[in-house]
Amino acid sequence: MSDAIETIADPTTEPFWRACAERRLVVQRCGDCGHHQFYPRPFCLACQSLGVEWVESRGEGTIYSLTTVRIPVTPELPPPYQVAIVELAEGPRLLTNIEGEGAAIGGAVRLGWRERDGLPPLPVFTPA
Ligand code: ZN
């Protein structure tokens, strides 16, 4: 798995992928102003501090935006499937998939994991 992480990560994203390998969703938190952010960056978007640290998300959020893909895009993802922007309880939004029935914009979701051959699992969400 560590070789797989080296092929997909860079120094900024490597801690995220290592946490995914342990089925932990992490986001960055600024040690100076407390701002949470995702995707990973080398500095805080709110105050430009370099003192960003990694914290584990509670894995709870709400669906900010949602669509169903009905056209094949990649062989690994046969349609139909749901693509969403989920707003985490900590504040950051991430692009992800919704698995399961009953998803709606504004609906509560909970973190799950999609296993992948030879790669860290991907964080996905299910309606809570
Ligand atoms: Zn900050």
PDB file of C-alpha atoms and ligand atoms in Angstrom, residues 30 32-35 44 46-49, ligand 1:
ATOM      1  CA  CYS A  30      -4.952  25.950  11.213  1.00  0.00           C
ATOM      2  CA  ASP A  32      -3.156  29.850  14.477  1.00  0.00           C
ATOM      3  CA  CYS A  33      -6.773  30.744  13.593  1.00  0.00           C
ATOM      4  CA  GLY A  34      -8.649  27.420  13.833  1.00  0.00           C
ATOM      5  CA  HIS A  35      -9.865  27.431  10.213  1.00  0.00           C
ATOM      6  CA  CYS A  44      -4.094  28.297   5.777  1.00  0.00           C
ATOM      7  CA  ALA A  46      -7.941  32.172   6.041  1.00  0.00           C
ATOM      8  CA  CYS A  47      -4.754  33.670   7.525  1.00  0.00           C
ATOM      9  CA  GLN A  48      -1.905  32.344   5.322  1.00  0.00           C
ATOM     10  CA  SER A  49      -0.237  30.673   8.313  1.00  0.00           C
TER      11      SER A  49
HETATM   12 ZN    ZN B   1      -5.320  30.276   9.792  1.00  0.00          ZN
END
